[in-house]
Tab-separated table of C-alpha atoms in Angstrom:
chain	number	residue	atom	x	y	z
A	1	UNK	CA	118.505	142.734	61.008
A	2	UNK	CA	119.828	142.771	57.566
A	3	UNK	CA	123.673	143.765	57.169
A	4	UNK	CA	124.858	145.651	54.073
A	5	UNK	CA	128.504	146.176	52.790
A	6	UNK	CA	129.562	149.444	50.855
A	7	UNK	CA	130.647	153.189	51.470
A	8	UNK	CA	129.256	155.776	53.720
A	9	UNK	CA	129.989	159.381	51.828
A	10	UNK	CA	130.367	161.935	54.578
A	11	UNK	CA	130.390	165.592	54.061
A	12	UNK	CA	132.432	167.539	56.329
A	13	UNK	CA	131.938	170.831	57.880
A	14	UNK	CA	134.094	173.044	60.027
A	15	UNK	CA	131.949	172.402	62.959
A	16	UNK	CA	131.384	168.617	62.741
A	17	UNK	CA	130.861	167.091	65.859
A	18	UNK	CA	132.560	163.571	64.417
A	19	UNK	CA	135.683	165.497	63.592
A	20	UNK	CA	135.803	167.885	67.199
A	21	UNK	CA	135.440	164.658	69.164
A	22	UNK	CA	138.061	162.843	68.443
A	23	UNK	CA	140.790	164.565	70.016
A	24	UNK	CA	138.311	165.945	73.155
A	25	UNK	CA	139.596	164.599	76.774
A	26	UNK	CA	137.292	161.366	78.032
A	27	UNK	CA	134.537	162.437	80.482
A	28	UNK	CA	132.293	160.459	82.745
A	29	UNK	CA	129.639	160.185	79.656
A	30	UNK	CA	132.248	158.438	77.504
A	31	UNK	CA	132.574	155.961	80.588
A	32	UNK	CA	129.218	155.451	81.138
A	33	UNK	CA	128.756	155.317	76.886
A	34	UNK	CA	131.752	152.731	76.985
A	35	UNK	CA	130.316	150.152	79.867
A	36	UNK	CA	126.663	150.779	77.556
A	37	UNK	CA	128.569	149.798	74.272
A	38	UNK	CA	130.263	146.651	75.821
A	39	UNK	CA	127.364	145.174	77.447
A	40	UNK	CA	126.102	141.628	77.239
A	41	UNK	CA	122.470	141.114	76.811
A	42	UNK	CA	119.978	138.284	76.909
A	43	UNK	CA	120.975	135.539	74.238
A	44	UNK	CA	124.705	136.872	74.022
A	45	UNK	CA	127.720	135.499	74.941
A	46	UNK	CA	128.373	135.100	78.650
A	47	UNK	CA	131.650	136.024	78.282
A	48	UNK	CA	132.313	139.769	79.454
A	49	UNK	CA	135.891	140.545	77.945
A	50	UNK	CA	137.379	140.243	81.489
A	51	UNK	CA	139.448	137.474	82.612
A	52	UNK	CA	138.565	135.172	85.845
A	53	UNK	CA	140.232	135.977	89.051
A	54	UNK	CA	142.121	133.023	89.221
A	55	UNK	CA	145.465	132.464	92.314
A	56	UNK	CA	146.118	135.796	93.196
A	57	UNK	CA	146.760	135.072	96.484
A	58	UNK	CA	148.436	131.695	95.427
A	59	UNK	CA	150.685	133.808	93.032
A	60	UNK	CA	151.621	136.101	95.875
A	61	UNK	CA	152.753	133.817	98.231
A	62	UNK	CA	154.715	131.824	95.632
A	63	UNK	CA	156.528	134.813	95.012
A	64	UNK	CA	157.467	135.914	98.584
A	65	UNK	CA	158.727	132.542	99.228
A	66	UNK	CA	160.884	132.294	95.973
A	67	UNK	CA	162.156	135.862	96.476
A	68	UNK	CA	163.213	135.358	99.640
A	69	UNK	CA	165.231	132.220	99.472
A	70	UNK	CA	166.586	133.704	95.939
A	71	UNK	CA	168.410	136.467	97.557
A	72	UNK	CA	169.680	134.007	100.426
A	73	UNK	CA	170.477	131.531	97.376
A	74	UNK	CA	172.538	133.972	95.204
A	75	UNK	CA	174.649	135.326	97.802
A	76	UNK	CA	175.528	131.471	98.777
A	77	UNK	CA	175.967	130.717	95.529
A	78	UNK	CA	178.688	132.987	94.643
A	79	UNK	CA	180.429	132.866	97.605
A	80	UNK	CA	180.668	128.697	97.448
A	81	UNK	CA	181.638	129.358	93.545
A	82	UNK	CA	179.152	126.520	92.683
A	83	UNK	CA	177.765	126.535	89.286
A	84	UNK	CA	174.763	124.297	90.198
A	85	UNK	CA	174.280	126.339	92.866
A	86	UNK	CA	174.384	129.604	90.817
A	87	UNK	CA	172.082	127.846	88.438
A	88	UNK	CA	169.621	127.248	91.194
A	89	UNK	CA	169.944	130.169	91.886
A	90	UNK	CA	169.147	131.949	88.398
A	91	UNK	CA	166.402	129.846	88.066
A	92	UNK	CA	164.832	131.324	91.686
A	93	UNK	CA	165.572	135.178	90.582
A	94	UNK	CA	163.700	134.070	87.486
A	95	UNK	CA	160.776	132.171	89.011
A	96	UNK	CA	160.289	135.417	91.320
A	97	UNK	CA	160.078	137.440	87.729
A	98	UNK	CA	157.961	135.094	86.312
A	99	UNK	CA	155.908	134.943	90.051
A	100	UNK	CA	155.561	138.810	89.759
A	101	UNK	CA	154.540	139.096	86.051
A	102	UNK	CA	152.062	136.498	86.304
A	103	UNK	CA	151.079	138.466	89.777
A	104	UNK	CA	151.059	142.065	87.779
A	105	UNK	CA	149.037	140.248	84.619
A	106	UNK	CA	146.534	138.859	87.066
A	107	UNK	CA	145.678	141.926	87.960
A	108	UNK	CA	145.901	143.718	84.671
A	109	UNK	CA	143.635	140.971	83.135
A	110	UNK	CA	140.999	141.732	85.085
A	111	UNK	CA	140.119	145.312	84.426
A	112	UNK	CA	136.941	145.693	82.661
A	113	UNK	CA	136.735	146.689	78.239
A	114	UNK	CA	137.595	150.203	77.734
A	115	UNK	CA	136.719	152.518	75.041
A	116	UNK	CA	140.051	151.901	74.278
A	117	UNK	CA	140.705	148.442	74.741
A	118	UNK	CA	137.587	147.243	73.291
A	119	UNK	CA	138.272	143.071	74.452
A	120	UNK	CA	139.539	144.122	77.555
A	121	UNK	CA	143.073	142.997	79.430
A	122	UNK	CA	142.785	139.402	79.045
A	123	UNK	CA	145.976	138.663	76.951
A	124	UNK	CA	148.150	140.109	79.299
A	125	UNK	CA	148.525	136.625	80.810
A	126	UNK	CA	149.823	134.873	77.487
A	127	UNK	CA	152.025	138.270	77.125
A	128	UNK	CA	153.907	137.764	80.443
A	129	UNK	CA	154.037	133.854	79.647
A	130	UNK	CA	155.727	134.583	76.175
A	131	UNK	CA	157.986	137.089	78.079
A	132	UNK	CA	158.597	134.160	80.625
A	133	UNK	CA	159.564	131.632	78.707
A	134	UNK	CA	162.422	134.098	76.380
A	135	UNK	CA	163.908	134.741	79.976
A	136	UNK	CA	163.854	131.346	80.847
A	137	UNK	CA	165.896	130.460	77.458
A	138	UNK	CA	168.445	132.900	78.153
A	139	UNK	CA	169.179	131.795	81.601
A	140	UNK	CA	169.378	128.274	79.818
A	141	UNK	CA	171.846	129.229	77.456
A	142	UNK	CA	174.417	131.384	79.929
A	143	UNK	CA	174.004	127.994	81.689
A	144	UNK	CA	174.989	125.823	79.086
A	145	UNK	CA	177.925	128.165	78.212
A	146	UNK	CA	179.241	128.830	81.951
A	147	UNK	CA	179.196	124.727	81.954
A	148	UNK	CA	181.055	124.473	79.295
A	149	UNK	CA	183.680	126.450	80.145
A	150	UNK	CA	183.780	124.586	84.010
A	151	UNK	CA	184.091	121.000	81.987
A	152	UNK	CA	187.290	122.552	80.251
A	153	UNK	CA	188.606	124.720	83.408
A	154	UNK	CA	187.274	122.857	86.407
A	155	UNK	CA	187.406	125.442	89.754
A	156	UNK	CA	186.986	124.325	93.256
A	157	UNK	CA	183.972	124.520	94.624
A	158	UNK	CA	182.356	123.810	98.543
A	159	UNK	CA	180.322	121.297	98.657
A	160	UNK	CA	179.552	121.156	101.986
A	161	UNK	CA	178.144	124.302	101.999
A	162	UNK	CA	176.087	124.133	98.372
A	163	UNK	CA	174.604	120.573	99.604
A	164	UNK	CA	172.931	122.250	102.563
A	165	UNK	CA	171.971	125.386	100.843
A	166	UNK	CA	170.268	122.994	98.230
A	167	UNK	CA	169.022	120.748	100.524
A	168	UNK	CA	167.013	124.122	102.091
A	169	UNK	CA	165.816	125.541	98.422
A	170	UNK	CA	164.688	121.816	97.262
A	171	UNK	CA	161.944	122.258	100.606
A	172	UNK	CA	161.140	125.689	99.337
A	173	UNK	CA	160.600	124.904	95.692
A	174	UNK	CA	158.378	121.940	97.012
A	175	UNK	CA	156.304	124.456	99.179
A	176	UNK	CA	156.053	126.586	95.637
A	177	UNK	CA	154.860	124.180	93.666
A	178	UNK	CA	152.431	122.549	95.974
A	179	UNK	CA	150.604	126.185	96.587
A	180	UNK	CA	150.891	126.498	92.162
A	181	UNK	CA	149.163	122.994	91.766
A	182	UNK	CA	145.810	124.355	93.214
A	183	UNK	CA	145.824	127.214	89.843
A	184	UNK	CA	146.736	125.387	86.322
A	185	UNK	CA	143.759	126.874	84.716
A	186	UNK	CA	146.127	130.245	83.536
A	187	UNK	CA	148.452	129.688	81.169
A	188	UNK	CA	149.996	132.369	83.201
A	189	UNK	CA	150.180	130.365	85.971
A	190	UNK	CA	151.444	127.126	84.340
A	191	UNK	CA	154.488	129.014	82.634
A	192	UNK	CA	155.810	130.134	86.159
A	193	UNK	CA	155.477	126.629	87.286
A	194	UNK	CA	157.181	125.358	84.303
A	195	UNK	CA	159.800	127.959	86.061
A	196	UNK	CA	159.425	126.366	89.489
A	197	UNK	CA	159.719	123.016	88.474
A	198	UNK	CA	162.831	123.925	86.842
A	199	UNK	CA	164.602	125.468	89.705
A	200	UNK	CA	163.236	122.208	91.783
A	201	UNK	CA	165.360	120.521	89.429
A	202	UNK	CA	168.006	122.625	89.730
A	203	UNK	CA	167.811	122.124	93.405
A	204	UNK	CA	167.991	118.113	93.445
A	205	UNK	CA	171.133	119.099	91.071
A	206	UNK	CA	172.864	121.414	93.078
A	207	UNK	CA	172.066	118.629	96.004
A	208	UNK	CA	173.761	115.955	93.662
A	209	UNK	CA	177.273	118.143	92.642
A	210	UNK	CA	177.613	119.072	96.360
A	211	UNK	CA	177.369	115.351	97.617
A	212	UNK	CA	179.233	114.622	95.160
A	213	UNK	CA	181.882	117.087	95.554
A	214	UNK	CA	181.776	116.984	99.008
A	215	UNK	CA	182.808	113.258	99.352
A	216	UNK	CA	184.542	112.529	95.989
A	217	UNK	CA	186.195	115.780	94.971
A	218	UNK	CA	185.243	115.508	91.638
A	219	UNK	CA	184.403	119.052	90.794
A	220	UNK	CA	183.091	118.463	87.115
A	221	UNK	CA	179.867	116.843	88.737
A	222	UNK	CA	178.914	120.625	89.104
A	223	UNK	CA	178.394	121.568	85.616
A	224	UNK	CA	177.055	118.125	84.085
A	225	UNK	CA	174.186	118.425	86.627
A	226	UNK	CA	173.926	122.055	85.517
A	227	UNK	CA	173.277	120.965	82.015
A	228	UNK	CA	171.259	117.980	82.887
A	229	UNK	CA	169.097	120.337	84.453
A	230	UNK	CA	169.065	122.784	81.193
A	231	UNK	CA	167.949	120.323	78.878
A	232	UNK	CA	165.155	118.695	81.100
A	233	UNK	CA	163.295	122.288	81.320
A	234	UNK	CA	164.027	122.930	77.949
A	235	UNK	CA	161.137	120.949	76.424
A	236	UNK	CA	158.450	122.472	79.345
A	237	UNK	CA	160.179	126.060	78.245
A	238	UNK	CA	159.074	125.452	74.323
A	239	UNK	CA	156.062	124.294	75.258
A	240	UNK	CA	154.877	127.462	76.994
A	241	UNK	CA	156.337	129.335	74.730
A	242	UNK	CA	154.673	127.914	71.936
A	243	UNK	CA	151.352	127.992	73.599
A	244	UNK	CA	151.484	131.736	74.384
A	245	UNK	CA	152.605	132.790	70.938
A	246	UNK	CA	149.421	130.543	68.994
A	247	UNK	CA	147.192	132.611	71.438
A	248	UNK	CA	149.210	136.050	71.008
A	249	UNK	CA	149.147	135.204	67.129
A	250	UNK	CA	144.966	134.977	67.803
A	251	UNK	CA	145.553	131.275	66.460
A	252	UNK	CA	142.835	128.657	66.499
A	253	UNK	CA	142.159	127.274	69.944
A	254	UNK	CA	143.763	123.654	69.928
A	255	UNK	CA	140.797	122.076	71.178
A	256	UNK	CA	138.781	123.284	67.638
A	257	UNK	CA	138.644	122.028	64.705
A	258	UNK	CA	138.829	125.152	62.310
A	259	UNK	CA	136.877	123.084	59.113
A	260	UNK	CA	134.650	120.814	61.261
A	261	UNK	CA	133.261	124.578	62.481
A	262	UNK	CA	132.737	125.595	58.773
A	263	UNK	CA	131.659	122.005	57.576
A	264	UNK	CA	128.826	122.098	60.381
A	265	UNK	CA	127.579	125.904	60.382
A	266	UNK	CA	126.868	125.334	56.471
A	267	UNK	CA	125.009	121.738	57.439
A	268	UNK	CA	122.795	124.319	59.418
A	269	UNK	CA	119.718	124.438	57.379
A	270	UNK	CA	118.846	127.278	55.734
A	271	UNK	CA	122.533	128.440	55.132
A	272	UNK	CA	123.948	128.236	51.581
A	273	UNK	CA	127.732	128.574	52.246
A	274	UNK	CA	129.788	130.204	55.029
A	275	UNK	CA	132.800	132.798	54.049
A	276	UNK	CA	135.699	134.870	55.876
A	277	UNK	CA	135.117	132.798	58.709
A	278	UNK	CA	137.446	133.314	61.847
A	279	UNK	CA	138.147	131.555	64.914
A	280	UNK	CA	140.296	132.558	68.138
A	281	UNK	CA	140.323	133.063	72.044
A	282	UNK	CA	139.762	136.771	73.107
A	283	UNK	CA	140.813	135.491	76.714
A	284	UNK	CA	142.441	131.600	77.762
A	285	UNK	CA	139.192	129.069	77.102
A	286	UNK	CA	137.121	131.654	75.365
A	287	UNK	CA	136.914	131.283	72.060
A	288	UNK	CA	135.096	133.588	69.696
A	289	UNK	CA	134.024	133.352	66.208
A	290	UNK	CA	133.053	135.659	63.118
A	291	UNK	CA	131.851	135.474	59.842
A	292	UNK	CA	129.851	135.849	56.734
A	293	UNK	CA	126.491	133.399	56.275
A	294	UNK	CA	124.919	133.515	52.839
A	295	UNK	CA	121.330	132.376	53.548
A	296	UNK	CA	118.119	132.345	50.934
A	297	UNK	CA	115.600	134.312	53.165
A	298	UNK	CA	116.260	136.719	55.338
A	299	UNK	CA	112.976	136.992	57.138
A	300	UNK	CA	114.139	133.292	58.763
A	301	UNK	CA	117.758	134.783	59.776
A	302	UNK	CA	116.564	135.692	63.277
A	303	UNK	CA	115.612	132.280	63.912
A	304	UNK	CA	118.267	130.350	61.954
A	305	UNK	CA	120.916	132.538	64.092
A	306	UNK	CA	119.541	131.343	67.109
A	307	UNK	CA	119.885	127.480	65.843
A	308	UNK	CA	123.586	128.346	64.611
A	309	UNK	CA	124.660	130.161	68.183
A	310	UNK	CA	123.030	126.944	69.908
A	311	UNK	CA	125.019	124.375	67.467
A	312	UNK	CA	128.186	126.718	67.983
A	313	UNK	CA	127.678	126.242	72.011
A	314	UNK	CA	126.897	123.005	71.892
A	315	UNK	CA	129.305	121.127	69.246
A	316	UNK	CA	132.183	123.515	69.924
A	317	UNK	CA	132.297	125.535	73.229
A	318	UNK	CA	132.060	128.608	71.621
A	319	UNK	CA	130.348	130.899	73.376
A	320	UNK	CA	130.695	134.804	71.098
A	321	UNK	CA	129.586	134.457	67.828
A	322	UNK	CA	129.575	137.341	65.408
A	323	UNK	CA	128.103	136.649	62.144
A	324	UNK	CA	126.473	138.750	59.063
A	325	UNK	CA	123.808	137.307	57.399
A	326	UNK	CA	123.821	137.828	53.343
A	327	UNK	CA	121.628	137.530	50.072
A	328	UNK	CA	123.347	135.650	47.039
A	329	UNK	CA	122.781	138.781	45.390
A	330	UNK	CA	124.823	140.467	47.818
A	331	UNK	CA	128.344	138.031	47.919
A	332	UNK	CA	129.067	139.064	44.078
A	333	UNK	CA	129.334	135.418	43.948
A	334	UNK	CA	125.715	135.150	41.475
């Protein structure tokens, strides 16, 4: 089918149907329209705008686990007046956020396109990961200043009690992350175990200071395993972080090469030169591409889309390609 560029003139009338339907309440037929509109058929991409069902279940009883033993963790924490402890502790209350965001995008992900939401839910994942990882640098950084302030003004602390308490959440974090090991294929998922590896840390920390404590008295063991334990999830934090925001900015996935794509679509013979090309994921691992083909003979497009679409596939991965097909005499570039 041959594509053309330029502007519609529309009259309008009092009665326009256009005009009336925009602000008319959805019915049924708009659903039924809407699921017609977003179909896939034969020769298009496989990929349906809605994300896999990946770990719900794993998800859910990450989070039971880590809220539980949070709450039991806090109140311990406080009363012991352990900053390791406390830090443990923060990092459990944020795990069980970052468990029941992931939890809440899992399920958000998957709802089918909309009329609406025309790609469907799928970036709700890298959303709640981006939101993760900003709560997981502010817990960092009351860390780091609460640890500062115990290295100047030491306070006693029980380290009897903190080394058992520890002792107990290092068991449960290892229970966590053994059930998150069998889902890393969400990025959602990975940024709550980036938080569940932290508290882990934390946990063999707050283990440490109590020992230490415990049979030393040296109370400023507390907050240098604090901040040892700040800076080692620090990198993992950035990392997610970074990873959600190139996929929130619709950035080009990592594992494509953004002028090898262009270089080899306008090797394709029959195409002239490629233009306004774009490249992104609409959902984690699927990638999608658009763009402008200038070709010679548009009687051979049909058949020289199908040999692009397979090189795409093939070369690349990627799977929903979008591309008009112009004349020379059409780019204003002749």
């Amino acid at each position: 089918m041959q594509t053309f560029s330029g502007t519609l003139a529309v009259q309008s009338f009092d009665r326009s149907p256009i005009l009336s339907s925009v602000h008319r309440m959805p019915t049924k037929t708009d659903a039924a329209l809407s699921t017609h509109l977003h179909a896939h058929r034969a020769g298009d991409a496989q990929n349906d705008h809605v994300a896999e069902q990946r770990g719900k279940k794993v998800l859910a009883w990450s989070l039971i686990l880590t809220l539980g033993f949070a709450c039991v963790e806090v109140g311990t924490g406080f009363w012991s007046n352990s900053l390791a402890l406390i830090s443990d502790a923060g990092h459990m209350v944020t795990d069980a956020m970052a468990l029941g965001l992931a939890l809440i995008a899992q399920i958000i992900a998957k709802r089918p396109p909309s009329a609406k939401h025309s790609f469907g839910f799928g970036r709700a994942e890298a959303l709640a990961a981006f939101v993760n990882g900003l709560v997981m640098l502010a817990v960092i950084c009351w860390i780091g200043f609460q640890a500062v302030q115990r290295l100047i003004q030491p306070e006693p602390v029980q380290g009897g009690m903190v080394a058992v308490v520890a002792a107990i959440g290092l068991i449960v974090n290892l229970i966590v992350a053994w059930i998150l090991s069998h889902d890393q294929s969400s990025v959602n998922t990975k940024a709550a175990m980036v938080h569940v590896m932290g508290d882990l840390l934390g946990s063999v920390a707050a283990l440490g200071a109590g020992a230490i404590i415990y049979y030393t008295g040296w109370l400023q063991a507390d907050p240098l395993l604090s901040v040892l334990v700040t800076l080692l999830i620090l990198k993992s934090t950035i990392s997610v972080l970074r990873e959600s925001y190139h996929f929130l900015m619709e950035g080009v996935p990592h594992s494509i090469d953004y002028l090898l794509v262009g270089e080899h679509l306008e090797q394709v013979s029959g195409v002239l030169s490629v233009h306004d090309l774009h490249v992104w994921e609409m959902t984690p691992g699927q990638a999608a591409l658009i763009g402008h083909v200038e070709i010679d003979d548009m009687q051979e497009w049909p058949n020289l889309l199908r040999a692009i679409k397979r090189m795409l596939l093939e070369r690349h991965g990627i799977d929903h390609v979008t591309l008009q097909a112009e004349l020379p005499d059409m780019t204003g570039e002749h």
